[in-house]
Short mmCIF file of C-alpha atoms in Angstrom, two decimals:
data_model
loop_
_atom_site.label_atom_id
_atom_site.label_comp_id
_atom_site.label_asym_id
_atom_site.label_seq_id
_atom_site.Cartn_x
_atom_site.Cartn_y
_atom_site.Cartn_z
CA MET M 25 177.77 81.64 81.43
CA ASN M 26 174.42 82.67 82.96
CA THR M 27 172.57 84.88 80.47
CA THR M 28 169.41 85.43 82.53
CA SER M 29 170.21 89.12 83.21
CA PHE M 30 171.01 89.90 79.55
CA TYR M 31 167.94 92.06 78.93
CA LYS M 32 167.97 93.78 82.31
CA ASN M 33 171.50 95.04 81.72
CA ILE M 34 170.77 96.71 78.35
CA LYS M 35 171.01 100.51 78.45
CA GLU M 36 167.74 102.30 77.62
CA ILE M 37 167.35 104.82 74.82
CA LYS M 38 165.27 107.92 75.56
CA ASP M 39 164.16 108.90 72.05
CA PHE M 40 162.10 106.60 69.79
CA SER M 41 163.70 108.21 66.72
CA LYS M 42 167.04 106.64 67.82
CA ILE M 43 165.85 103.07 67.32
CA MET M 44 167.84 102.78 64.08
CA ASP M 45 171.17 103.53 65.77
CA ASN M 46 173.24 100.32 65.44
CA SER M 47 175.23 101.04 68.60
CA ASN M 48 172.11 100.62 70.77
CA TYR M 49 171.50 96.97 69.85
CA HIS M 50 172.60 93.73 71.49
CA LYS M 51 172.38 90.21 70.06
CA VAL M 52 170.05 87.86 71.97
CA PRO M 53 171.97 84.98 73.63
CA SER M 54 171.82 81.73 71.67
CA ASP M 55 170.40 79.77 74.63
CA TRP M 56 167.23 81.92 74.76
CA TYR M 57 163.86 81.07 73.16
CA VAL M 58 161.11 82.81 71.21
CA LEU M 59 157.50 82.17 72.26
CA ILE M 60 154.81 82.85 69.69
CA SER M 61 151.02 83.00 70.02
CA ASP M 62 148.69 83.72 67.13
CA VAL M 63 144.88 83.77 66.92
CA VAL M 64 143.88 81.61 63.95
CA ASP M 65 141.55 83.34 61.46
CA SER M 66 141.67 86.54 63.52
CA THR M 67 140.38 88.60 60.58
CA LYS M 68 137.16 86.60 60.49
CA ALA M 69 136.78 86.85 64.26
CA ILE M 70 137.21 90.62 64.02
CA GLU M 71 134.68 90.84 61.20
CA ASP M 72 132.29 88.99 63.53
CA GLY M 73 132.73 91.76 66.13
CA MET M 74 135.20 89.92 68.39
CA TYR M 75 138.10 92.37 68.12
CA LYS M 76 138.19 93.05 71.88
CA LYS M 77 138.30 89.33 72.64
CA VAL M 78 141.10 88.84 70.09
CA ASN M 79 143.13 91.60 71.80
CA PHE M 80 142.36 90.12 75.21
CA VAL M 81 143.64 86.67 74.21
CA ALA M 82 146.85 88.17 72.77
CA ALA M 83 147.49 89.97 76.07
CA LEU M 84 146.62 86.82 78.04
CA THR M 85 149.76 85.16 76.67
CA ILE M 86 151.95 88.00 77.90
CA ILE M 87 150.54 88.32 81.42
CA GLY M 88 150.80 84.56 81.94
CA ILE M 89 154.51 84.51 81.06
CA LEU M 90 155.33 87.71 82.98
CA ASN M 91 153.68 86.29 86.09
CA ILE M 92 156.07 83.33 86.16
CA ASP M 93 158.76 85.56 87.67
CA LYS M 94 157.74 89.18 88.23
CA GLU M 95 161.33 90.24 88.99
CA LEU M 96 162.81 88.90 85.76
CA GLU M 97 163.03 91.20 82.72
CA PHE M 98 162.71 89.98 79.12
CA PRO M 99 161.31 91.37 75.84
CA TYR M 100 157.75 90.96 74.60
CA ILE M 101 155.66 92.42 71.77
CA PHE M 102 151.86 92.76 71.67
CA GLY M 103 150.62 92.36 68.10
CA GLY M 104 146.86 92.76 68.45
CA ASP M 105 145.99 89.20 67.40
CA GLY M 106 149.03 87.53 68.92
CA ALA M 107 152.19 88.05 70.91
CA SER M 108 155.93 87.37 70.76
CA LEU M 109 158.14 86.92 73.80
CA ILE M 110 161.88 86.26 74.04
CA ILE M 111 162.78 84.39 77.21
CA PRO M 112 165.81 82.93 79.02
CA PRO M 113 166.01 79.12 79.33
CA THR M 114 165.10 79.26 83.04
CA LEU M 115 161.48 80.10 82.06
CA LEU M 116 161.06 77.55 79.28
CA ASP M 117 159.21 74.70 81.00
CA LYS M 118 156.80 76.93 82.91
CA SER M 119 156.21 78.99 79.74
CA LYS M 120 155.15 75.89 77.83
CA ILE M 121 152.51 75.18 80.48
CA VAL M 122 151.31 78.82 80.31
CA LEU M 123 151.02 78.71 76.51
CA LEU M 124 149.05 75.47 76.56
CA GLU M 125 146.70 76.84 79.24
CA THR M 126 146.30 80.11 77.31
CA ALA M 127 145.25 78.22 74.20
CA LYS M 128 142.80 76.20 76.31
CA LYS M 129 141.28 79.35 77.84
CA ALA M 130 141.03 81.04 74.42
CA LYS M 131 138.98 78.11 73.14
CA GLU M 132 136.81 77.57 76.21
CA ALA M 133 136.11 81.24 76.99
CA PHE M 134 135.93 82.80 73.51
CA ASP M 135 135.84 79.91 71.01
CA LEU M 136 139.07 81.22 69.49
CA ASP M 137 141.80 78.89 68.26
CA LEU M 138 145.19 80.07 69.50
CA ARG M 139 148.29 78.70 67.84
CA VAL M 140 151.23 78.58 70.30
CA GLY M 141 154.80 77.44 69.86
CA VAL M 142 158.43 77.67 70.96
CA ILE M 143 161.41 78.27 68.65
CA SER M 144 164.98 78.44 69.92
CA ILE M 145 167.37 81.25 69.05
CA LYS M 146 169.75 78.48 67.91
CA GLU M 147 167.14 77.34 65.36
CA ILE M 148 166.70 80.92 64.16
CA GLU M 149 170.47 81.34 63.77
CA LYS M 150 170.73 77.97 62.01
CA ARG M 151 168.37 79.40 59.37
CA ASP M 152 170.66 82.43 58.84
CA SER M 153 168.51 84.87 60.82
CA PHE M 154 169.11 86.83 64.00
CA ILE M 155 167.43 88.92 66.70
CA GLU M 156 168.90 92.05 68.30
CA ILE M 157 167.38 94.01 71.17
CA THR M 158 167.40 97.46 72.68
CA LYS M 159 165.07 99.20 75.16
CA PHE M 160 163.06 102.40 74.78
CA ASN M 161 162.26 104.38 77.93
CA VAL M 162 158.66 105.48 77.28
CA SER M 163 158.27 107.15 80.68
CA LYS M 164 159.51 106.85 84.25
CA ASP M 165 157.03 103.97 84.71
CA PHE M 166 157.43 102.03 81.46
CA THR M 167 160.29 100.66 79.35
CA GLN M 168 159.57 98.88 76.09
CA ALA M 169 161.50 96.29 74.08
CA ILE M 170 162.64 97.21 70.56
CA VAL M 171 163.51 94.23 68.36
CA ARG M 172 165.26 94.13 65.00
CA GLY M 173 166.59 91.51 62.62
CA ASN M 174 164.37 89.07 60.78
CA GLY M 175 164.31 86.47 63.55
CA LEU M 176 160.85 87.23 64.95
CA GLU M 177 159.31 87.23 61.48
CA LEU M 178 160.99 83.89 60.79
CA ALA M 179 159.67 82.47 64.10
CA GLU M 180 156.11 83.55 63.25
CA ASN M 181 156.36 81.99 59.78
CA LEU M 182 157.78 78.76 61.18
CA LEU M 183 154.89 78.50 63.63
CA LYS M 184 152.39 78.86 60.79
CA LYS M 185 154.14 76.82 58.07
CA GLU M 186 155.86 74.16 60.20
CA TYR M 187 153.41 74.02 63.07
CA LYS M 188 153.84 70.30 63.72
CA THR M 189 157.55 70.85 64.33
CA PHE M 190 157.37 73.87 66.62
CA LYS M 191 154.05 73.50 68.43
CA ILE M 192 154.07 72.46 72.08
CA ASP M 193 153.18 68.85 72.79
CA GLU M 194 149.72 68.93 74.37
CA ASN M 195 150.80 66.11 76.68
CA PHE M 196 153.73 68.14 78.04
CA THR M 197 153.56 68.26 81.84
CA TYR M 198 155.38 70.29 84.46
CA ASN M 199 154.56 71.08 88.07
CA TYR M 200 153.33 74.66 87.60
CA ILE M 201 149.90 76.32 87.76
CA PRO M 202 149.65 79.32 85.38
CA ASP M 203 148.74 82.68 86.88
CA PHE M 204 146.84 85.21 84.72
CA VAL M 205 145.96 87.63 87.52
CA GLY M 206 146.37 91.27 86.51
CA LEU M 207 144.80 91.18 83.05
CA GLU M 208 141.99 93.74 82.80
CA CYS M 209 139.92 95.46 80.13
CA ARG M 210 137.70 97.90 82.05
CA TRP M 211 137.91 101.15 80.08
CA LYS M 212 135.39 102.30 77.53
CA ASP M 213 136.67 102.72 73.98
CA ILE M 214 138.84 105.85 74.08
CA LYS M 215 137.75 108.59 71.70
CA SER M 216 140.48 110.01 69.50
CA PRO M 217 141.78 113.43 70.59
CA LYS M 218 141.84 114.33 66.88
CA ASP M 219 139.73 113.09 63.95
CA GLU M 220 141.10 109.56 63.79
CA THR M 221 143.04 106.92 65.68
CA SER M 222 144.93 104.62 63.32
CA SER M 223 146.88 101.38 63.68
CA LEU M 224 149.84 101.59 61.35
CA LEU M 225 152.25 98.86 60.19
CA ILE M 226 155.28 99.74 58.05
CA LYS M 227 157.84 97.22 56.79
CA SER M 228 160.95 97.82 54.70
CA ILE M 229 161.30 95.52 51.67
CA ASN M 230 164.70 96.88 50.67
CA PRO M 231 167.20 95.15 53.00
CA GLU M 232 170.17 97.23 51.87
CA LYS M 233 168.41 100.47 52.87
CA SER M 234 166.23 99.33 55.80
CA ASN M 235 167.76 101.59 58.45
CA GLU M 236 167.51 104.59 56.15
CA ILE M 237 163.92 103.75 55.15
CA TYR M 238 162.75 103.40 58.75
CA GLN M 239 164.58 106.54 59.86
CA ASN M 240 163.16 108.58 56.98
CA THR M 241 159.68 107.24 57.73
CA LEU M 242 159.95 108.13 61.43
CA ASN M 243 161.16 111.62 60.51
CA LYS M 244 158.21 112.02 58.13
CA ILE M 245 155.70 110.84 60.76
CA ASN M 246 157.19 113.33 63.23
CA LYS M 247 156.81 116.09 60.66
CA ILE M 248 153.23 115.17 59.69
CA ALA M 249 151.67 113.93 62.96
CA GLY M 250 153.88 115.68 65.50
CA SER M 251 156.02 114.36 68.33
CA TYR M 252 155.36 111.16 70.28
CA MET M 253 153.08 112.93 72.77
CA GLN M 254 151.37 115.06 70.11
CA ARG M 255 150.32 111.98 68.13
CA ASN M 256 149.63 109.74 71.13
CA PRO M 257 145.95 108.66 71.00
CA ILE M 258 145.75 108.60 74.82
CA LYS M 259 147.12 111.76 76.38
CA GLU M 260 144.32 113.39 78.39
CA ILE M 261 142.82 112.02 81.60
CA ASN M 262 139.29 112.97 80.54
CA GLN M 263 139.59 110.42 77.70
CA LEU M 264 139.69 107.60 80.26
CA VAL M 265 136.22 106.49 81.35
CA ILE M 266 135.63 103.27 83.29
CA SER M 267 133.02 100.98 81.78
CA PHE M 268 130.06 99.61 83.74
CA ASN M 269 128.83 97.55 80.80
CA PRO M 270 128.66 93.89 81.93
CA MET M 271 129.42 92.79 78.36
CA VAL M 272 132.75 94.64 78.50
CA LEU M 273 133.61 93.09 81.87
CA ASN M 274 132.52 89.68 80.66
CA ALA M 275 135.81 89.08 78.82
CA GLU M 276 137.72 89.27 82.09
CA ALA M 277 135.07 87.22 83.89
CA LEU M 278 135.18 84.44 81.27
CA VAL M 279 138.90 83.90 81.89
CA PHE M 280 138.70 83.89 85.68
CA SER M 281 135.45 82.00 86.32
CA SER M 282 134.62 78.35 85.84
CA ASN M 283 130.84 78.50 85.39
CA ILE M 284 127.94 80.91 84.85
CA PHE M 285 127.26 81.37 88.57
CA SER M 286 130.85 82.25 89.51
CA ARG M 287 130.97 84.51 86.44
CA PHE M 288 127.86 86.39 87.62
CA PHE M 289 129.38 87.08 91.05
CA LEU M 290 132.74 87.99 89.52
CA ILE M 291 131.09 90.60 87.28
CA LEU M 292 129.34 92.03 90.36
CA LYS M 293 132.73 92.19 92.10
CA LEU M 294 134.27 93.97 89.09
CA LEU M 295 131.39 96.46 89.00
CA LEU M 296 131.91 97.21 92.69
CA GLU M 297 135.66 97.68 92.15
CA ASN M 298 134.92 100.05 89.28
CA ILE M 299 132.51 102.11 91.41
CA LEU M 300 135.15 102.42 94.13
CA GLY M 301 137.77 103.34 91.55
CA VAL M 302 135.59 106.12 90.11
CA VAL M 303 134.92 107.54 93.60
CA PHE M 304 138.59 107.35 94.65
CA MET M 305 139.75 109.04 91.42
CA LYS M 306 137.06 111.73 91.54
CA TYR M 307 137.96 112.76 95.07
CA SER M 308 141.72 112.16 94.63
CA ILE M 309 141.88 109.73 97.54
CA GLY M 310 145.46 108.69 98.28
CA GLN M 311 147.45 107.42 95.30
CA TRP M 312 144.29 107.32 93.18
CA SER M 313 144.84 111.03 92.42
CA ASP M 314 147.62 110.01 90.00
CA TYR M 315 146.04 106.82 88.67
CA LYS M 316 144.92 108.06 85.23
CA ASN M 317 148.22 109.84 84.70
CA ARG M 318 150.02 106.57 85.47
CA VAL M 319 147.88 104.83 82.86
CA ILE M 320 148.80 107.44 80.25
CA ARG M 321 152.50 107.14 81.12
CA THR M 322 152.43 103.37 80.57
CA THR M 323 150.62 103.10 77.23
CA ASP M 324 152.16 100.82 74.61
CA THR M 325 151.48 102.78 71.39
CA GLU M 326 154.68 102.63 69.32
CA LYS M 327 157.13 99.78 68.89
CA PHE M 328 159.44 98.05 66.45
CA ASP M 329 159.78 94.30 65.83
CA ASP M 330 161.02 93.77 62.26
CA MET M 331 158.50 96.47 61.33
CA LEU M 332 157.13 99.71 62.75
CA ARG M 333 153.93 99.22 64.75
CA MET M 334 152.21 102.44 65.79
CA VAL M 335 148.83 103.59 67.04
CA ILE M 336 148.58 107.33 66.40
CA SER M 337 145.97 110.08 66.37
CA THR M 338 145.76 112.46 63.41
CA ASN M 339 143.35 114.88 61.84
CA LYS M 340 142.05 114.00 58.37
CA SER M 341 144.54 116.16 56.49
CA GLN M 342 147.44 114.60 58.42
CA THR M 343 146.12 111.10 57.66
CA LYS M 344 145.84 111.96 53.97
CA GLU M 345 149.39 113.37 53.84
CA LEU M 346 150.78 110.32 55.66
CA GLU M 347 148.98 107.85 53.38
CA GLU M 348 150.22 109.74 50.30
CA TYR M 349 153.80 109.52 51.57
CA LEU M 350 153.55 105.80 52.37
CA GLU M 351 151.94 105.03 49.00
CA LYS M 352 154.75 106.90 47.21
CA GLU M 353 157.39 104.88 49.10
CA TYR M 354 155.44 101.69 48.39
CA GLN M 355 155.35 102.43 44.65
CA ARG M 356 159.07 103.18 44.79
CA GLY M 357 159.61 99.66 46.11
CA ASP M 358 161.07 100.60 49.49
CA LEU M 359 158.30 99.51 51.88
CA VAL M 360 154.89 97.95 52.33
CA TYR M 361 152.33 99.25 54.79
CA GLY M 362 148.90 98.68 56.28
CA ILE M 363 146.66 101.17 58.03
CA HIS M 364 143.37 100.73 59.87
CA LYS M 365 141.50 103.92 60.74
CA SER M 366 138.99 104.33 63.55
CA ASP M 367 137.51 107.07 65.72
CA SER M 368 138.72 105.49 68.96
CA ALA M 369 141.21 103.17 70.64
CA LEU M 370 140.77 100.21 72.95
CA MET M 371 143.07 99.42 75.82
CA THR M 372 143.92 96.09 77.43
CA CYS M 373 145.70 96.45 80.75
CA LEU M 374 148.26 94.43 82.68
CA ILE M 375 148.16 95.52 86.33
CA PHE M 376 150.91 93.99 88.46
CA GLU M 377 150.43 96.46 91.31
CA ARG M 378 147.42 98.77 91.42
CA HIS M 379 149.64 101.75 92.22
CA GLY M 380 152.87 100.28 90.88
CA LYS M 381 153.85 98.50 87.69
CA HIS M 382 151.36 98.83 84.80
CA ILE M 383 151.40 98.08 81.05
CA HIS M 384 148.55 99.21 78.79
CA PHE M 385 148.34 97.73 75.30
CA VAL M 386 146.64 100.06 72.83
CA ASP M 387 145.05 99.26 69.47
CA SER M 388 142.59 101.12 67.29
CA SER M 389 138.98 99.96 67.56
CA ASN M 390 137.21 97.54 65.25
CA GLY M 391 140.20 95.58 64.04
CA GLY M 392 143.36 97.60 64.61
CA TYR M 393 146.66 95.89 63.97
CA ALA M 394 145.04 92.71 62.62
CA LEU M 395 143.26 94.53 59.79
CA ALA M 396 146.32 96.71 59.16
CA ALA M 397 148.30 93.47 58.80
CA LYS M 398 145.77 92.19 56.28
CA ALA M 399 146.30 95.31 54.15
CA LEU M 400 150.10 95.04 54.50
CA LYS M 401 150.10 91.39 53.38
CA LYS M 402 147.94 92.28 50.38
CA ARG M 403 150.46 94.92 49.28
CA LEU M 404 153.37 92.55 49.91
CA LYS M 405 151.74 89.85 47.80
CA SER M 406 151.10 92.38 45.03
CA LYS M 407 154.80 93.40 45.08
CA ASN M 408 155.95 89.78 44.95
CA GLU M 409 153.75 89.10 41.93
CA ILE M 410 155.21 91.95 39.88
#
């Protein structure tokens, strides 16, 4: 049986609060694979001021795999310092080449070590784990994968703890040239519409009550921070300002240029494109009149993949109330959490068609999900030691 269309045929849910409804989920076919990428020592890189580069490398994995077949639909999760993708077997060989090339580019362009690997759904099931999928319709232009079960977490742990088994052979060859076109990072850091923009990770540690814990947490976030649009850190077009800083554009140039001379001319080209974009948006020329609204409609700010991952904007009293709630639930033994607070967000963009398909990955500035994960792991370790 051909399972390639499995994900495409899943019915979308319209309300993020419904992600705990069992009837919405579908088990991933056993002949599919999980791809994992993970920046090694990402916390140190972020502490050294490389958080934008870490985000860029994580997104590089996703654009490279999506570009293999732009008509094929499959789930993927952006994690700030890495990515997870769940693919049909038809993409496996080309995906291995993309992952190897991504790791090579991460090292050559940014001096970052990227761990990449492939783990089969069969292997995950053999270890008594599973992955189930549904889809959340964020807007008319963007549908997002929602993943549950402990299979992705297992895959990430296997890549780290049994790397020799699940890494891709560096000598693997296949007749395919990876395509990373469409990856951009041209916006200035986006100021929070409230006091703070926070990256938030929340994970249930009570398996018997997980659905209830996540649902209660989502209800509490809705009550404290408001609805999805009210807490969205990117919701006004005047927040979006194109950057003309060559250092910001340099990340893109490093990936797509082979030497310092080609990089110089590529940055000039990007600057010219940005000037034209500003003019076209200012004077609402053609489809550019809706461009910023399209960006806002396709922001990736809230997701679920064995834990809640959210980037939200709150005022200080809302942040305090939310942290007090999460700490109470943590002390109760129901969940662990990590939060990284900033005054702005950064956005890494996947542009498949300038006035068509977009995806915009959002994280809070200066560390985002990676530093939130560090705090979550610290709390988890503390719980395990009790």
